[in-house]
């Protein structure tokens, strides 16, 4: 698989101009994620109202795929309940693992479907899923 097919315009746009990459001063939950194999490092911050995700932001550094995946994920979960966000996390990870391939089931991922072909590049999978695993941990904290 050629890298050019992975670095789509959407991924590059989210990497370069992420409105989601910022500090969230009054975050209710913060979770740090790190990929030691390539150095991707992010912190996800959630502002909650009961079980509703009112705002989400991230900061950190990493490759275009990790940064874009995080930004796309944030666009997807903002305004959702923690349960809905958890379901999206599980669907995204299942898509990357090729456990879910039905376009109808994947449709709910919206722009995150742009990362589907990452599953064909094992060295890049950890980059794409870092933020999703980090969000899973943050949601687990929020639900305690």
PDB file of C-alpha atoms in Angstrom:
ATOM      1  CA  UNK A   1       0.000   0.000   0.000  1.00  0.00           C
ATOM      2  CA  UNK A   2       1.267   3.425  -0.949  1.00  0.00           C
ATOM      3  CA  UNK A   3       1.466   6.120   1.725  1.00  0.00           C
ATOM      4  CA  UNK A   4      -0.099   8.676  -0.599  1.00  0.00           C
ATOM      5  CA  UNK A   5      -3.399   6.809  -0.411  1.00  0.00           C
ATOM      6  CA  UNK A   6      -3.329   7.120   3.391  1.00  0.00           C
ATOM      7  CA  UNK A   7      -2.422  10.787   3.634  1.00  0.00           C
ATOM      8  CA  UNK A   8      -5.669  11.958   2.132  1.00  0.00           C
ATOM      9  CA  UNK A   9      -6.608  15.609   1.950  1.00  0.00           C
ATOM     10  CA  UNK A  10      -8.836  15.224   5.012  1.00  0.00           C
ATOM     11  CA  UNK A  11      -6.040  13.730   7.099  1.00  0.00           C
ATOM     12  CA  UNK A  12      -3.591  16.413   6.036  1.00  0.00           C
ATOM     13  CA  UNK A  13      -6.114  19.180   6.750  1.00  0.00           C
ATOM     14  CA  UNK A  14      -6.772  17.895  10.267  1.00  0.00           C
ATOM     15  CA  UNK A  15      -3.046  17.562  10.875  1.00  0.00           C
ATOM     16  CA  UNK A  16      -2.194  21.087   9.711  1.00  0.00           C
ATOM     17  CA  UNK A  17      -5.175  23.084  10.948  1.00  0.00           C
ATOM     18  CA  UNK A  18      -6.707  21.285  13.879  1.00  0.00           C
ATOM     19  CA  UNK A  19      -9.076  23.562  15.751  1.00  0.00           C
ATOM     20  CA  UNK A  20      -9.193  20.784  18.346  1.00  0.00           C
ATOM     21  CA  UNK A  21      -5.523  21.101  19.298  1.00  0.00           C
ATOM     22  CA  UNK A  22      -5.639  23.379  22.313  1.00  0.00           C
ATOM     23  CA  UNK A  23      -5.742  23.366  26.099  1.00  0.00           C
ATOM     24  CA  UNK A  24      -9.075  22.900  27.861  1.00  0.00           C
ATOM     25  CA  UNK A  25      -8.520  24.816  31.129  1.00  0.00           C
ATOM     26  CA  UNK A  26     -11.566  23.525  32.994  1.00  0.00           C
ATOM     27  CA  UNK A  27     -11.397  19.893  31.900  1.00  0.00           C
ATOM     28  CA  UNK A  28     -13.172  17.330  34.051  1.00  0.00           C
ATOM     29  CA  UNK A  29     -11.074  14.419  32.778  1.00  0.00           C
ATOM     30  CA  UNK A  30      -7.538  14.373  31.351  1.00  0.00           C
ATOM     31  CA  UNK A  31      -5.831  11.295  29.979  1.00  0.00           C
ATOM     32  CA  UNK A  32      -2.332  10.979  28.558  1.00  0.00           C
ATOM     33  CA  UNK A  33      -1.416   8.555  25.790  1.00  0.00           C
ATOM     34  CA  UNK A  34       2.035   7.703  24.483  1.00  0.00           C
ATOM     35  CA  UNK A  35       3.288   5.437  21.716  1.00  0.00           C
ATOM     36  CA  UNK A  36       6.883   4.548  22.643  1.00  0.00           C
ATOM     37  CA  UNK A  37       7.572   2.895  19.286  1.00  0.00           C
ATOM     38  CA  UNK A  38       7.276   6.150  17.339  1.00  0.00           C
ATOM     39  CA  UNK A  39       7.061   8.904  19.956  1.00  0.00           C
ATOM     40  CA  UNK A  40       3.467  10.024  19.435  1.00  0.00           C
ATOM     41  CA  UNK A  41       2.359  11.725  22.636  1.00  0.00           C
ATOM     42  CA  UNK A  42      -1.088  13.200  23.329  1.00  0.00           C
ATOM     43  CA  UNK A  43      -3.263  14.348  26.179  1.00  0.00           C
ATOM     44  CA  UNK A  44      -7.018  14.352  25.753  1.00  0.00           C
ATOM     45  CA  UNK A  45      -9.122  16.655  27.902  1.00  0.00           C
ATOM     46  CA  UNK A  46     -12.895  16.306  28.321  1.00  0.00           C
ATOM     47  CA  UNK A  47     -15.417  18.810  29.650  1.00  0.00           C
ATOM     48  CA  UNK A  48     -18.532  16.917  30.728  1.00  0.00           C
ATOM     49  CA  UNK A  49     -22.061  17.830  31.716  1.00  0.00           C
ATOM     50  CA  UNK A  50     -23.322  14.686  33.436  1.00  0.00           C
ATOM     51  CA  UNK A  51     -22.740  12.105  30.685  1.00  0.00           C
ATOM     52  CA  UNK A  52     -22.666  14.605  27.808  1.00  0.00           C
ATOM     53  CA  UNK A  53     -19.337  15.552  26.230  1.00  0.00           C
ATOM     54  CA  UNK A  54     -19.613  19.349  26.097  1.00  0.00           C
ATOM     55  CA  UNK A  55     -16.094  20.011  24.847  1.00  0.00           C
ATOM     56  CA  UNK A  56     -12.955  18.055  24.000  1.00  0.00           C
ATOM     57  CA  UNK A  57      -9.443  19.143  23.165  1.00  0.00           C
ATOM     58  CA  UNK A  58      -5.989  17.636  22.825  1.00  0.00           C
ATOM     59  CA  UNK A  59      -2.401  18.685  22.934  1.00  0.00           C
ATOM     60  CA  UNK A  60       0.813  16.903  22.238  1.00  0.00           C
ATOM     61  CA  UNK A  61       2.926  15.907  19.298  1.00  0.00           C
ATOM     62  CA  UNK A  62       3.161  13.143  16.772  1.00  0.00           C
ATOM     63  CA  UNK A  63       2.970  12.156  13.156  1.00  0.00           C
ATOM     64  CA  UNK A  64       0.280  13.381  10.757  1.00  0.00           C
ATOM     65  CA  UNK A  65      -1.777  10.225  11.228  1.00  0.00           C
ATOM     66  CA  UNK A  66      -1.868  10.406  15.037  1.00  0.00           C
ATOM     67  CA  UNK A  67      -2.663  14.119  15.046  1.00  0.00           C
ATOM     68  CA  UNK A  68      -5.344  13.848  12.354  1.00  0.00           C
ATOM     69  CA  UNK A  69      -6.908  10.765  13.919  1.00  0.00           C
ATOM     70  CA  UNK A  70      -7.185  12.622  17.229  1.00  0.00           C
ATOM     71  CA  UNK A  71      -8.735  15.712  15.658  1.00  0.00           C
ATOM     72  CA  UNK A  72     -11.211  13.678  13.583  1.00  0.00           C
ATOM     73  CA  UNK A  73     -12.158  11.674  16.680  1.00  0.00           C
ATOM     74  CA  UNK A  74     -12.830  14.860  18.640  1.00  0.00           C
ATOM     75  CA  UNK A  75     -15.100  16.231  15.905  1.00  0.00           C
ATOM     76  CA  UNK A  76     -16.996  12.951  16.016  1.00  0.00           C
ATOM     77  CA  UNK A  77     -17.542  12.712  19.780  1.00  0.00           C
ATOM     78  CA  UNK A  78     -18.247  16.344  20.681  1.00  0.00           C
ATOM     79  CA  UNK A  79     -21.869  16.636  21.818  1.00  0.00           C
ATOM     80  CA  UNK A  80     -22.260  12.871  22.252  1.00  0.00           C
ATOM     81  CA  UNK A  81     -22.896  11.025  25.476  1.00  0.00           C
ATOM     82  CA  UNK A  82     -20.037   9.082  27.026  1.00  0.00           C
ATOM     83  CA  UNK A  83     -21.850   5.852  26.066  1.00  0.00           C
ATOM     84  CA  UNK A  84     -22.138   6.961  22.427  1.00  0.00           C
ATOM     85  CA  UNK A  85     -18.465   7.950  22.407  1.00  0.00           C
ATOM     86  CA  UNK A  86     -17.500   4.561  23.862  1.00  0.00           C
ATOM     87  CA  UNK A  87     -19.448   2.820  21.092  1.00  0.00           C
ATOM     88  CA  UNK A  88     -17.641   4.922  18.465  1.00  0.00           C
ATOM     89  CA  UNK A  89     -14.278   4.001  20.009  1.00  0.00           C
ATOM     90  CA  UNK A  90     -15.115   0.304  19.830  1.00  0.00           C
ATOM     91  CA  UNK A  91     -16.339   0.609  16.228  1.00  0.00           C
ATOM     92  CA  UNK A  92     -13.221   2.505  15.132  1.00  0.00           C
ATOM     93  CA  UNK A  93     -10.855   0.003  16.728  1.00  0.00           C
ATOM     94  CA  UNK A  94     -12.842  -2.887  15.218  1.00  0.00           C
ATOM     95  CA  UNK A  95     -12.591  -1.190  11.796  1.00  0.00           C
ATOM     96  CA  UNK A  96      -8.811  -0.879  12.102  1.00  0.00           C
ATOM     97  CA  UNK A  97      -8.567  -4.524  13.192  1.00  0.00           C
ATOM     98  CA  UNK A  98     -10.779  -5.462  10.204  1.00  0.00           C
ATOM     99  CA  UNK A  99     -13.309  -7.030  12.594  1.00  0.00           C
ATOM    100  CA  UNK A 100     -16.043  -4.747  11.254  1.00  0.00           C
ATOM    101  CA  UNK A 101     -16.135  -4.138   7.513  1.00  0.00           C
ATOM    102  CA  UNK A 102     -19.843  -3.562   6.845  1.00  0.00           C
ATOM    103  CA  UNK A 103     -20.177  -0.028   5.402  1.00  0.00           C
ATOM    104  CA  UNK A 104     -23.552   0.386   7.151  1.00  0.00           C
ATOM    105  CA  UNK A 105     -21.980  -0.229  10.562  1.00  0.00           C
ATOM    106  CA  UNK A 106     -18.984   1.983   9.756  1.00  0.00           C
ATOM    107  CA  UNK A 107     -21.070   4.897   8.479  1.00  0.00           C
ATOM    108  CA  UNK A 108     -21.425   6.264  12.024  1.00  0.00           C
ATOM    109  CA  UNK A 109     -17.657   6.927  12.041  1.00  0.00           C
ATOM    110  CA  UNK A 110     -18.137   9.644   9.393  1.00  0.00           C
ATOM    111  CA  UNK A 111     -14.742  11.247   8.571  1.00  0.00           C
ATOM    112  CA  UNK A 112     -12.892   8.687  10.699  1.00  0.00           C
ATOM    113  CA  UNK A 113     -13.551   6.228   7.871  1.00  0.00           C
ATOM    114  CA  UNK A 114     -10.744   8.056   6.015  1.00  0.00           C
ATOM    115  CA  UNK A 115      -8.373   6.100   8.279  1.00  0.00           C
ATOM    116  CA  UNK A 116      -9.750   2.692   7.292  1.00  0.00           C
ATOM    117  CA  UNK A 117      -6.811   1.775   5.034  1.00  0.00           C
ATOM    118  CA  UNK A 118      -4.329   2.279   7.872  1.00  0.00           C
ATOM    119  CA  UNK A 119      -5.201  -1.303   8.796  1.00  0.00           C
ATOM    120  CA  UNK A 120      -3.138  -2.390   5.776  1.00  0.00           C
ATOM    121  CA  UNK A 121      -0.033  -0.740   7.223  1.00  0.00           C
ATOM    122  CA  UNK A 122       0.817  -2.428  10.542  1.00  0.00           C
ATOM    123  CA  UNK A 123       3.534   0.083  11.437  1.00  0.00           C
ATOM    124  CA  UNK A 124       0.997   2.942  11.299  1.00  0.00           C
ATOM    125  CA  UNK A 125      -1.886   1.277  13.167  1.00  0.00           C
ATOM    126  CA  UNK A 126      -0.595   2.367  16.588  1.00  0.00           C
ATOM    127  CA  UNK A 127      -0.449   5.955  15.345  1.00  0.00           C
ATOM    128  CA  UNK A 128      -4.091   5.900  14.279  1.00  0.00           C
ATOM    129  CA  UNK A 129      -5.476   4.197  17.381  1.00  0.00           C
ATOM    130  CA  UNK A 130      -3.473   5.993  20.083  1.00  0.00           C
ATOM    131  CA  UNK A 131      -6.066   8.706  20.661  1.00  0.00           C
ATOM    132  CA  UNK A 132      -8.939   6.229  20.538  1.00  0.00           C
ATOM    133  CA  UNK A 133      -7.353   4.050  23.233  1.00  0.00           C
ATOM    134  CA  UNK A 134      -6.606   7.188  25.240  1.00  0.00           C
ATOM    135  CA  UNK A 135     -10.222   8.313  24.913  1.00  0.00           C
ATOM    136  CA  UNK A 136     -11.371   4.863  26.065  1.00  0.00           C
ATOM    137  CA  UNK A 137      -9.324   5.311  29.254  1.00  0.00           C
ATOM    138  CA  UNK A 138     -10.659   8.846  29.757  1.00  0.00           C
ATOM    139  CA  UNK A 139     -14.239   7.593  29.388  1.00  0.00           C
ATOM    140  CA  UNK A 140     -13.557   4.811  31.872  1.00  0.00           C
ATOM    141  CA  UNK A 141     -12.381   7.469  34.347  1.00  0.00           C
ATOM    142  CA  UNK A 142     -15.434   9.628  33.646  1.00  0.00           C
ATOM    143  CA  UNK A 143     -17.828   6.730  34.257  1.00  0.00           C
ATOM    144  CA  UNK A 144     -16.387   5.806  37.671  1.00  0.00           C
TER     145      UNK A 144
END
